[in-house]
CSV table of N, CA, C and O in Angstrom, one decimal:
chain,number,residue,atom,x,y,z
D,1,MET,N,123.1,87.3,83.6
D,1,MET,CA,122.3,88.0,84.7
D,1,MET,C,121.2,88.7,84.0
D,1,MET,O,121.4,89.4,83.0
D,2,SER,N,120.0,88.6,84.5
D,2,SER,CA,118.9,89.3,83.9
D,2,SER,C,118.9,90.8,84.1
D,2,SER,O,119.6,91.3,85.0
D,3,THR,N,118.1,91.5,83.3
D,3,THR,CA,118.0,92.9,83.4
D,3,THR,C,117.6,93.4,84.8
D,3,THR,O,118.1,94.4,85.3
D,4,SER,N,116.5,92.8,85.3
D,4,SER,CA,116.0,93.2,86.6
D,4,SER,C,117.1,93.1,87.7
D,4,SER,O,117.2,93.9,88.6
D,5,VAL,N,117.8,92.0,87.7
D,5,VAL,CA,118.9,91.8,88.7
D,5,VAL,C,120.0,92.8,88.5
D,5,VAL,O,120.4,93.4,89.5
D,6,SER,N,120.3,93.2,87.3
D,6,SER,CA,121.3,94.2,87.0
D,6,SER,C,120.8,95.6,87.6
D,6,SER,O,121.6,96.3,88.2
D,7,LYS,N,119.6,95.9,87.3
D,7,LYS,CA,119.0,97.2,87.7
D,7,LYS,C,119.0,97.3,89.2
D,7,LYS,O,119.4,98.3,89.8
D,8,ILE,N,118.5,96.3,89.9
D,8,ILE,CA,118.4,96.3,91.3
D,8,ILE,C,119.7,96.3,92.0
D,8,ILE,O,120.0,97.0,92.9
D,9,SER,N,120.6,95.5,91.5
D,9,SER,CA,122.0,95.4,92.0
D,9,SER,C,122.7,96.8,91.9
D,9,SER,O,123.3,97.3,92.8
D,10,LEU,N,122.5,97.4,90.7
D,10,LEU,CA,123.1,98.7,90.5
D,10,LEU,C,122.5,99.7,91.5
D,10,LEU,O,123.2,100.5,92.1
D,11,LEU,N,121.2,99.7,91.7
D,11,LEU,CA,120.6,100.6,92.6
D,11,LEU,C,121.1,100.4,94.0
D,11,LEU,O,121.3,101.4,94.8
D,12,TRP,N,121.3,99.2,94.5
D,12,TRP,CA,121.8,98.9,95.8
D,12,TRP,C,123.2,99.5,95.9
D,12,TRP,O,123.6,100.2,96.9
D,13,VAL,N,124.0,99.4,94.9
D,13,VAL,CA,125.4,100.0,94.9
D,13,VAL,C,125.3,101.5,94.9
D,13,VAL,O,126.0,102.2,95.7
D,14,VAL,N,124.4,102.1,94.1
D,14,VAL,CA,124.3,103.5,94.1
D,14,VAL,C,123.8,104.0,95.4
D,14,VAL,O,124.2,105.1,95.9
D,15,VAL,N,122.9,103.3,96.1
D,15,VAL,CA,122.4,103.7,97.4
D,15,VAL,C,123.6,103.7,98.4
D,15,VAL,O,123.8,104.7,99.2
D,16,MET,N,124.5,102.7,98.3
D,16,MET,CA,125.7,102.7,99.2
D,16,MET,C,126.6,103.9,98.9
D,16,MET,O,127.1,104.6,99.8
D,17,VAL,N,126.7,104.2,97.6
D,17,VAL,CA,127.5,105.4,97.2
D,17,VAL,C,126.9,106.7,97.7
D,17,VAL,O,127.5,107.6,98.2
D,18,GLY,N,125.5,106.7,97.7
D,18,GLY,CA,124.8,107.9,98.1
D,18,GLY,C,125.0,108.1,99.6
D,18,GLY,O,125.2,109.3,100.1
D,19,PHE,N,125.1,107.1,100.4
D,19,PHE,CA,125.3,107.2,101.8
D,19,PHE,C,126.8,107.7,102.1
D,19,PHE,O,127.0,108.5,103.0
D,20,MET,N,127.7,107.3,101.3
D,20,MET,CA,129.1,107.8,101.4
D,20,MET,C,129.1,109.3,101.0
D,20,MET,O,129.8,110.0,101.7
D,21,ALA,N,128.4,109.7,100.0
D,21,ALA,CA,128.4,111.1,99.6
D,21,ALA,C,127.8,111.9,100.7
D,21,ALA,O,128.2,113.0,101.0
D,22,HIS,N,126.7,111.4,101.3
D,22,HIS,CA,126.0,112.1,102.4
D,22,HIS,C,127.0,112.3,103.5
D,22,HIS,O,127.0,113.4,104.1
D,23,MET,N,127.8,111.3,103.9
D,23,MET,CA,128.7,111.4,105.0
D,23,MET,C,129.8,112.4,104.6
D,23,MET,O,130.2,113.3,105.4
D,24,ILE,N,130.4,112.3,103.4
D,24,ILE,CA,131.5,113.1,103.0
D,24,ILE,C,131.1,114.6,103.0
D,24,ILE,O,131.9,115.5,103.4
D,25,THR,N,129.9,114.9,102.5
D,25,THR,CA,129.5,116.3,102.5
D,25,THR,C,129.3,116.9,103.9
D,25,THR,O,129.5,118.1,104.1
D,26,ASP,N,129.0,116.1,104.9
D,26,ASP,CA,129.0,116.6,106.3
D,26,ASP,C,130.4,116.8,106.8
D,26,ASP,O,130.6,117.7,107.7
D,27,VAL,N,131.4,116.1,106.4
D,27,VAL,CA,132.7,116.2,106.9
D,27,VAL,C,133.6,117.2,106.1
D,27,VAL,O,134.5,117.8,106.7
D,28,LEU,N,133.3,117.5,104.9
D,28,LEU,CA,134.1,118.4,104.1
D,28,LEU,C,134.4,119.7,104.7
D,28,LEU,O,135.5,120.2,104.5
D,29,PRO,N,133.4,120.4,105.3
D,29,PRO,CA,133.8,121.7,105.9
D,29,PRO,C,134.9,121.7,106.9
D,29,PRO,O,135.6,122.7,107.1
D,30,ALA,N,135.2,120.6,107.5
D,30,ALA,CA,136.4,120.5,108.4
D,30,ALA,C,137.7,120.7,107.7
D,30,ALA,O,138.6,121.2,108.3
D,31,PHE,N,137.8,120.5,106.4
D,31,PHE,CA,139.0,120.7,105.7
D,31,PHE,C,139.3,122.2,105.5
D,31,PHE,O,140.4,122.6,105.2
D,32,TRP,N,138.3,123.0,105.7
D,32,TRP,CA,138.4,124.5,105.6
D,32,TRP,C,138.4,125.1,107.0
D,32,TRP,O,138.2,126.3,107.1
D,33,GLY,N,138.5,124.3,108.0
D,33,GLY,CA,138.7,124.8,109.4
D,33,GLY,C,137.3,125.0,110.1
D,33,GLY,O,137.3,125.5,111.2
D,34,ALA,N,136.2,124.6,109.5
D,34,ALA,CA,134.9,124.8,110.2
D,34,ALA,C,134.8,123.7,111.3
D,34,ALA,O,135.3,122.6,111.2
D,35,ASN,N,134.1,124.1,112.3
D,35,ASN,CA,133.8,123.2,113.4
D,35,ASN,C,132.5,122.4,113.0
D,35,ASN,O,131.5,123.0,112.9
D,36,ILE,N,132.7,121.1,112.8
D,36,ILE,CA,131.6,120.3,112.3
D,36,ILE,C,130.9,119.5,113.4
D,36,ILE,O,130.0,118.8,113.2
D,37,ALA,N,131.4,119.7,114.7
D,37,ALA,CA,130.8,119.0,115.8
D,37,ALA,C,129.4,119.5,116.1
D,37,ALA,O,129.2,120.7,115.9
D,38,MET,N,128.6,118.7,116.5
D,38,MET,CA,127.2,119.1,116.9
D,38,MET,C,127.3,120.0,118.1
D,38,MET,O,128.2,119.8,119.0
D,39,PRO,N,126.5,121.0,118.2
D,39,PRO,CA,126.6,122.0,119.3
D,39,PRO,C,126.5,121.4,120.7
D,39,PRO,O,127.2,121.9,121.6
D,40,ASP,N,125.7,120.4,120.8
D,40,ASP,CA,125.6,119.8,122.1
D,40,ASP,C,126.4,118.5,122.3
D,40,ASP,O,126.1,117.7,123.2
D,41,ALA,N,127.4,118.3,121.5
D,41,ALA,CA,128.2,117.1,121.5
D,41,ALA,C,129.0,117.0,122.8
D,41,ALA,O,129.6,118.0,123.2
D,42,THR,N,129.0,115.8,123.4
D,42,THR,CA,129.7,115.6,124.6
D,42,THR,C,131.0,114.9,124.4
D,42,THR,O,131.8,114.8,125.3
D,43,GLY,N,131.3,114.4,123.2
D,43,GLY,CA,132.5,113.6,122.9
D,43,GLY,C,132.3,112.1,123.2
D,43,GLY,O,133.2,111.3,122.9
D,44,GLU,N,131.1,111.7,123.7
D,44,GLU,CA,130.9,110.3,123.9
D,44,GLU,C,130.2,109.7,122.7
D,44,GLU,O,129.2,110.3,122.2
D,45,VAL,N,130.6,108.6,122.3
D,45,VAL,CA,130.0,107.9,121.1
D,45,VAL,C,128.9,107.0,121.6
D,45,VAL,O,129.1,106.2,122.5
D,46,HIS,N,127.8,107.1,120.9
D,46,HIS,CA,126.6,106.2,121.2
D,46,HIS,C,126.8,105.0,120.2
D,46,HIS,O,126.5,105.1,119.0
D,47,THR,N,127.2,103.9,120.8
D,47,THR,CA,127.4,102.7,120.0
D,47,THR,C,126.2,102.2,119.3
D,47,THR,O,126.3,101.8,118.1
D,48,GLY,N,125.0,102.4,119.9
D,48,GLY,CA,123.8,101.9,119.2
D,48,GLY,C,123.6,102.7,117.9
D,48,GLY,O,123.2,102.1,116.9
D,49,MET,N,123.8,104.0,117.9
D,49,MET,CA,123.6,104.8,116.7
D,49,MET,C,124.6,104.4,115.6
D,49,MET,O,124.3,104.4,114.4
D,50,ILE,N,125.9,104.2,116.0
D,50,ILE,CA,126.9,103.8,115.1
D,50,ILE,C,126.5,102.5,114.5
D,50,ILE,O,126.6,102.3,113.2
D,51,PHE,N,126.1,101.5,115.3
D,51,PHE,CA,125.7,100.2,114.8
D,51,PHE,C,124.5,100.3,113.8
D,51,PHE,O,124.5,99.7,112.8
D,52,PHE,N,123.5,101.2,114.2
D,52,PHE,CA,122.4,101.4,113.3
D,52,PHE,C,122.8,102.0,111.9
D,52,PHE,O,122.4,101.5,110.9
D,53,MET,N,123.7,103.0,112.0
D,53,MET,CA,124.2,103.6,110.7
D,53,MET,C,125.0,102.6,109.8
D,53,MET,O,124.9,102.6,108.6
D,54,ILE,N,125.8,101.8,110.5
D,54,ILE,CA,126.5,100.7,109.7
D,54,ILE,C,125.5,99.8,109.1
D,54,ILE,O,125.7,99.4,107.9
D,55,CYS,N,124.5,99.4,109.8
D,55,CYS,CA,123.5,98.4,109.3
D,55,CYS,C,122.8,99.1,108.1
D,55,CYS,O,122.6,98.4,107.1
D,56,ILE,N,122.3,100.3,108.3
D,56,ILE,CA,121.5,100.9,107.2
D,56,ILE,C,122.3,101.3,106.0
D,56,ILE,O,121.8,101.3,104.9
D,57,SER,N,123.5,101.7,106.2
D,57,SER,CA,124.3,102.2,105.1
D,57,SER,C,125.2,101.2,104.4
D,57,SER,O,125.6,101.3,103.2
D,58,PHE,N,125.4,100.0,105.1
D,58,PHE,CA,126.3,99.0,104.5
D,58,PHE,C,125.6,97.6,104.5
D,58,PHE,O,125.5,97.0,103.5
D,59,PHE,N,125.2,97.2,105.7
D,59,PHE,CA,124.7,95.8,105.8
D,59,PHE,C,123.4,95.6,105.0
D,59,PHE,O,123.3,94.5,104.4
D,60,VAL,N,122.4,96.5,105.1
D,60,VAL,CA,121.2,96.3,104.4
D,60,VAL,C,121.4,96.3,102.9
D,60,VAL,O,121.0,95.4,102.2
D,61,PRO,N,122.2,97.3,102.3
D,61,PRO,CA,122.4,97.2,100.9
D,61,PRO,C,123.2,96.0,100.4
D,61,PRO,O,123.0,95.4,99.4
D,62,MET,N,124.2,95.6,101.3
D,62,MET,CA,125.0,94.4,100.9
D,62,MET,C,124.1,93.1,100.9
D,62,MET,O,124.2,92.3,100.0
D,63,CYS,N,123.2,93.0,101.9
D,63,CYS,CA,122.3,91.9,101.9
D,63,CYS,C,121.3,91.9,100.7
D,63,CYS,O,121.0,90.9,100.1
D,64,GLY,N,120.9,93.1,100.3
D,64,GLY,CA,120.1,93.3,99.1
D,64,GLY,C,120.8,92.8,97.9
D,64,GLY,O,120.2,92.1,97.0
D,65,LEU,N,122.1,93.2,97.8
D,65,LEU,CA,122.9,92.7,96.6
D,65,LEU,C,123.0,91.2,96.6
D,65,LEU,O,122.8,90.6,95.6
D,66,LEU,N,123.3,90.6,97.8
D,66,LEU,CA,123.4,89.2,97.8
D,66,LEU,C,122.1,88.5,97.5
D,66,LEU,O,122.0,87.5,96.8
D,67,CYS,N,121.0,89.0,98.0
D,67,CYS,CA,119.6,88.5,97.7
D,67,CYS,C,119.4,88.4,96.2
D,67,CYS,O,118.8,87.5,95.7
D,68,MET,N,119.8,89.5,95.5
D,68,MET,CA,119.5,89.5,94.0
D,68,MET,C,120.4,88.6,93.2
D,68,MET,O,120.1,88.2,92.1
D,69,GLN,N,121.5,88.1,93.8
D,69,GLN,CA,122.3,87.2,93.1
D,69,GLN,C,121.7,85.8,93.2
D,69,GLN,O,122.0,84.9,92.4
D,70,TYR,N,120.7,85.6,94.1
D,70,TYR,CA,120.0,84.3,94.2
D,70,TYR,C,118.5,84.5,94.0
D,70,TYR,O,117.7,84.0,94.7
D,71,LYS,N,118.2,85.3,92.9
D,71,LYS,CA,116.9,85.8,92.7
D,71,LYS,C,115.9,84.6,92.3
D,71,LYS,O,114.7,84.7,92.5
D,72,LYS,N,116.4,83.5,91.9
D,72,LYS,CA,115.5,82.4,91.5
D,72,LYS,C,114.8,81.8,92.7
D,72,LYS,O,113.7,81.2,92.6
D,73,HIS,N,115.3,82.1,93.9
D,73,HIS,CA,114.6,81.6,95.2
D,73,HIS,C,113.7,82.7,95.6
D,73,HIS,O,114.1,83.8,95.9
D,74,LYS,N,112.4,82.4,95.8
D,74,LYS,CA,111.4,83.3,96.2
D,74,LYS,C,111.7,84.0,97.5
D,74,LYS,O,111.5,85.2,97.7
D,75,VAL,N,112.3,83.3,98.4
D,75,VAL,CA,112.7,83.8,99.8
D,75,VAL,C,113.6,85.0,99.6
D,75,VAL,O,113.5,86.0,100.3
D,76,MET,N,114.6,84.8,98.6
D,76,MET,CA,115.5,85.9,98.4
D,76,MET,C,114.9,87.1,97.8
D,76,MET,O,115.2,88.3,98.2
D,77,ARG,N,113.9,86.9,96.9
D,77,ARG,CA,113.2,88.1,96.4
D,77,ARG,C,112.3,88.8,97.4
D,77,ARG,O,112.2,90.0,97.5
D,78,ILE,N,111.7,88.0,98.4
D,78,ILE,CA,111.0,88.6,99.5
D,78,ILE,C,111.9,89.4,100.4
D,78,ILE,O,111.6,90.5,100.8
D,79,ALA,N,113.1,88.8,100.7
D,79,ALA,CA,114.0,89.5,101.6
D,79,ALA,C,114.5,90.8,100.9
D,79,ALA,O,114.6,91.8,101.6
D,80,ASN,N,114.8,90.7,99.6
D,80,ASN,CA,115.2,91.9,98.9
D,80,ASN,C,114.1,93.0,99.0
D,80,ASN,O,114.4,94.2,99.2
D,81,PHE,N,112.9,92.6,98.8
D,81,PHE,CA,111.8,93.5,98.8
D,81,PHE,C,111.6,94.2,100.2
D,81,PHE,O,111.4,95.4,100.3
D,82,VAL,N,111.7,93.4,101.2
D,82,VAL,CA,111.7,93.9,102.6
D,82,VAL,C,112.8,94.9,102.9
D,82,VAL,O,112.6,95.9,103.5
D,83,LEU,N,114.0,94.5,102.4
D,83,LEU,CA,115.1,95.4,102.6
D,83,LEU,C,114.9,96.7,101.8
D,83,LEU,O,115.3,97.8,102.3
D,84,ALA,N,114.4,96.6,100.6
D,84,ALA,CA,114.1,97.8,99.8
D,84,ALA,C,113.0,98.7,100.5
D,84,ALA,O,113.1,99.9,100.5
D,85,CYS,N,112.0,98.1,101.2
D,85,CYS,CA,111.0,98.8,102.0
D,85,CYS,C,111.7,99.6,103.1
D,85,CYS,O,111.4,100.7,103.4
D,86,ILE,N,112.6,98.9,103.8
D,86,ILE,CA,113.3,99.5,105.0
D,86,ILE,C,114.1,100.7,104.5
D,86,ILE,O,114.1,101.7,105.1
D,87,MET,N,114.8,100.5,103.3
D,87,MET,CA,115.6,101.6,102.8
D,87,MET,C,114.7,102.8,102.4
D,87,MET,O,115.1,103.9,102.7
D,88,LEU,N,113.6,102.5,101.8
D,88,LEU,CA,112.7,103.6,101.4
D,88,LEU,C,112.2,104.4,102.6
D,88,LEU,O,112.2,105.6,102.7
D,89,LEU,N,111.7,103.6,103.6
D,89,LEU,CA,111.2,104.3,104.8
D,89,LEU,C,112.3,105.1,105.5
D,89,LEU,O,112.1,106.2,106.0
D,90,PHE,N,113.5,104.5,105.6
D,90,PHE,CA,114.6,105.2,106.3
D,90,PHE,C,114.9,106.5,105.6
D,90,PHE,O,115.1,107.6,106.2
D,91,ASN,N,115.0,106.4,104.2
D,91,ASN,CA,115.4,107.6,103.5
D,91,ASN,C,114.3,108.7,103.5
D,91,ASN,O,114.6,109.9,103.6
D,92,VAL,N,113.0,108.3,103.6
D,92,VAL,CA,112.0,109.3,103.7
D,92,VAL,C,112.0,110.0,105.1
D,92,VAL,O,112.0,111.2,105.2
D,93,PHE,N,112.2,109.2,106.1
D,93,PHE,CA,112.2,109.8,107.5
D,93,PHE,C,113.5,110.6,107.6
D,93,PHE,O,113.4,111.7,108.2
D,94,HIS,N,114.6,110.2,107.1
D,94,HIS,CA,115.9,110.9,107.2
D,94,HIS,C,115.8,112.2,106.5
D,94,HIS,O,116.3,113.3,106.9
D,95,THR,N,115.2,112.2,105.3
D,95,THR,CA,115.1,113.4,104.5
D,95,THR,C,114.1,114.4,105.2
D,95,THR,O,114.3,115.6,105.0
D,96,SER,N,113.1,113.9,105.9
D,96,SER,CA,112.2,114.8,106.6
D,96,SER,C,112.9,115.6,107.6
D,96,SER,O,112.4,116.7,108.0
D,97,GLU,N,114.1,115.2,108.0
D,97,GLU,CA,114.9,116.0,109.0
D,97,GLU,C,115.3,117.3,108.4
D,97,GLU,O,115.7,118.3,109.1
D,98,LEU,N,115.3,117.4,107.1
D,98,LEU,CA,115.7,118.7,106.4
D,98,LEU,C,114.7,119.8,106.8
D,98,LEU,O,115.0,121.0,106.8
D,99,PHE,N,113.4,119.4,107.2
D,99,PHE,CA,112.5,120.4,107.6
D,99,PHE,C,112.8,121.0,109.0
D,99,PHE,O,112.4,122.1,109.3
D,100,MET,N,113.4,120.1,109.8
D,100,MET,CA,113.7,120.6,111.2
D,100,MET,C,115.0,121.4,111.2
D,100,MET,O,115.1,122.4,111.9
D,101,GLU,N,116.0,120.9,110.5
D,101,GLU,CA,117.3,121.6,110.4
D,101,GLU,C,117.8,121.6,109.0
D,101,GLU,O,118.3,120.6,108.5
D,102,PHE,N,117.6,122.7,108.3
D,102,PHE,CA,117.9,122.8,106.9
D,102,PHE,C,119.4,122.8,106.6
D,102,PHE,O,120.1,123.5,107.3
D,103,ASN,N,119.8,122.0,105.7
D,103,ASN,CA,121.2,121.9,105.3
D,103,ASN,C,121.2,121.9,103.7
D,103,ASN,O,120.9,120.9,103.1
D,104,PRO,N,121.6,123.1,103.1
D,104,PRO,CA,121.5,123.2,101.7
D,104,PRO,C,122.4,122.2,100.9
D,104,PRO,O,122.1,121.8,99.8
D,105,VAL,N,123.5,121.7,101.5
D,105,VAL,CA,124.3,120.7,100.9
D,105,VAL,C,123.6,119.4,100.8
D,105,VAL,O,123.7,118.7,99.7
D,106,GLN,N,122.9,119.0,101.8
D,106,GLN,CA,122.2,117.8,101.8
D,106,GLN,C,120.9,117.8,100.9
D,106,GLN,O,120.3,116.8,100.6
D,107,LEU,N,120.5,119.0,100.5
D,107,LEU,CA,119.3,119.2,99.7
D,107,LEU,C,119.4,118.5,98.4
D,107,LEU,O,118.4,118.1,97.8
D,108,LEU,N,120.6,118.3,97.9
D,108,LEU,CA,120.8,117.6,96.6
D,108,LEU,C,120.8,116.1,96.8
D,108,LEU,O,120.2,115.3,96.1
D,109,ILE,N,121.5,115.7,97.9
D,109,ILE,CA,121.7,114.2,98.1
D,109,ILE,C,120.5,113.5,98.6
D,109,ILE,O,120.1,112.5,98.1
D,110,LEU,N,119.9,114.0,99.7
D,110,LEU,CA,118.8,113.3,100.3
D,110,LEU,C,117.5,113.1,99.4
D,110,LEU,O,117.0,112.0,99.4
D,111,PRO,N,117.1,114.1,98.7
D,111,PRO,CA,115.9,113.8,97.8
D,111,PRO,C,116.3,112.8,96.7
D,111,PRO,O,115.5,112.0,96.2
D,112,THR,N,117.6,112.9,96.2
D,112,THR,CA,118.1,111.9,95.3
D,112,THR,C,118.0,110.5,95.8
D,112,THR,O,117.6,109.5,95.1
D,113,MET,N,118.3,110.4,97.1
D,113,MET,CA,118.3,109.1,97.8
D,113,MET,C,116.8,108.6,97.8
D,113,MET,O,116.6,107.3,97.7
D,114,ILE,N,115.9,109.5,98.0
D,114,ILE,CA,114.5,109.0,98.0
D,114,ILE,C,114.1,108.5,96.6
D,114,ILE,O,113.4,107.5,96.5
D,115,VAL,N,114.5,109.2,95.6
D,115,VAL,CA,114.1,108.8,94.2
D,115,VAL,C,114.8,107.4,94.0
D,115,VAL,O,114.1,106.5,93.4
D,116,LEU,N,116.0,107.3,94.3
D,116,LEU,CA,116.7,106.0,94.2
D,116,LEU,C,116.0,104.9,94.9
D,116,LEU,O,115.8,103.7,94.4
D,117,SER,N,115.5,105.2,96.1
D,117,SER,CA,114.8,104.2,97.0
D,117,SER,C,113.5,103.8,96.4
D,117,SER,O,113.0,102.7,96.5
D,118,ILE,N,112.8,104.8,95.8
D,118,ILE,CA,111.5,104.5,95.1
D,118,ILE,C,111.7,103.6,93.9
D,118,ILE,O,111.0,102.6,93.8
D,119,TYR,N,112.8,103.9,93.1
D,119,TYR,CA,113.1,103.0,92.0
D,119,TYR,C,113.4,101.6,92.5
D,119,TYR,O,113.0,100.6,92.0
D,120,LEU,N,114.2,101.5,93.6
D,120,LEU,CA,114.6,100.2,94.2
D,120,LEU,C,113.4,99.5,94.6
D,120,LEU,O,113.3,98.3,94.4
D,121,PHE,N,112.5,100.2,95.3
D,121,PHE,CA,111.2,99.6,95.8
D,121,PHE,C,110.4,99.0,94.6
D,121,PHE,O,110.0,97.9,94.6
D,122,VAL,N,110.2,99.8,93.5
D,122,VAL,CA,109.4,99.4,92.4
D,122,VAL,C,110.1,98.2,91.7
D,122,VAL,O,109.4,97.2,91.4
D,123,PHE,N,111.3,98.3,91.4
D,123,PHE,CA,112.0,97.2,90.7
D,123,PHE,C,112.0,95.9,91.6
D,123,PHE,O,111.9,94.8,91.1
D,124,SER,N,112.2,96.1,92.9
D,124,SER,CA,112.1,94.9,93.8
D,124,SER,C,110.7,94.3,93.8
D,124,SER,O,110.6,93.1,93.9
D,125,LEU,N,109.7,95.1,93.8
D,125,LEU,CA,108.3,94.6,93.8
D,125,LEU,C,108.1,93.9,92.5
D,125,LEU,O,107.5,92.8,92.5
D,126,ARG,N,108.6,94.4,91.4
D,126,ARG,CA,108.4,93.7,90.1
D,126,ARG,C,109.2,92.3,90.1
D,126,ARG,O,108.7,91.3,89.6
D,127,ALA,N,110.4,92.3,90.7
D,127,ALA,CA,111.1,91.1,90.8
D,127,ALA,C,110.4,90.1,91.7
D,127,ALA,O,110.4,88.9,91.5
D,128,LEU,N,109.8,90.6,92.8
D,128,LEU,CA,109.0,89.7,93.7
D,128,LEU,C,107.9,89.0,93.0
D,128,LEU,O,107.6,87.9,93.2
D,129,LYS,N,107.2,89.8,92.1
D,129,LYS,CA,106.0,89.3,91.4
D,129,LYS,C,106.4,88.3,90.2
D,129,LYS,O,105.6,87.6,89.8
D,130,SER,N,107.7,88.4,89.8
D,130,SER,CA,108.1,87.6,88.7
D,130,SER,C,108.2,86.1,89.1
D,130,SER,O,108.5,85.8,90.3
D,131,GLU,N,108.0,85.2,88.2
D,131,GLU,CA,108.1,83.8,88.6
D,131,GLU,C,109.5,83.2,88.5
D,131,GLU,O,109.7,82.2,89.1
D,132,LYS,N,110.4,83.8,87.8
D,132,LYS,CA,111.7,83.2,87.6
D,132,LYS,C,112.6,83.7,88.7
D,132,LYS,O,112.8,84.7,89.1
């Protein structure tokens, strides 16, 4: 396995771990008895939002990982690059939510996710431009 495939694959895995850490830090206060429900929560689950979060936190990184295993095909490198762009845009927009509702716990995770996404974007762009 080439170095670029290893780097990009590792970044996809770390992005998935970052999403898990993001979720866990939101849920942890419940273990100390804190009410973690949103103030305006009705108890109804919005299926579209759950589907979107599953796609962005698992399906997109998993597809990126699979694309890099078949890097010799240009279509797979293009797909990986598009997925890396989606991930970068999502992380930038999601982190911008810190300006609206500040959460000091997420202050460590979300900017780190942006840095990871930038590296993922750059390495994916390099892989896209490579001929092999």
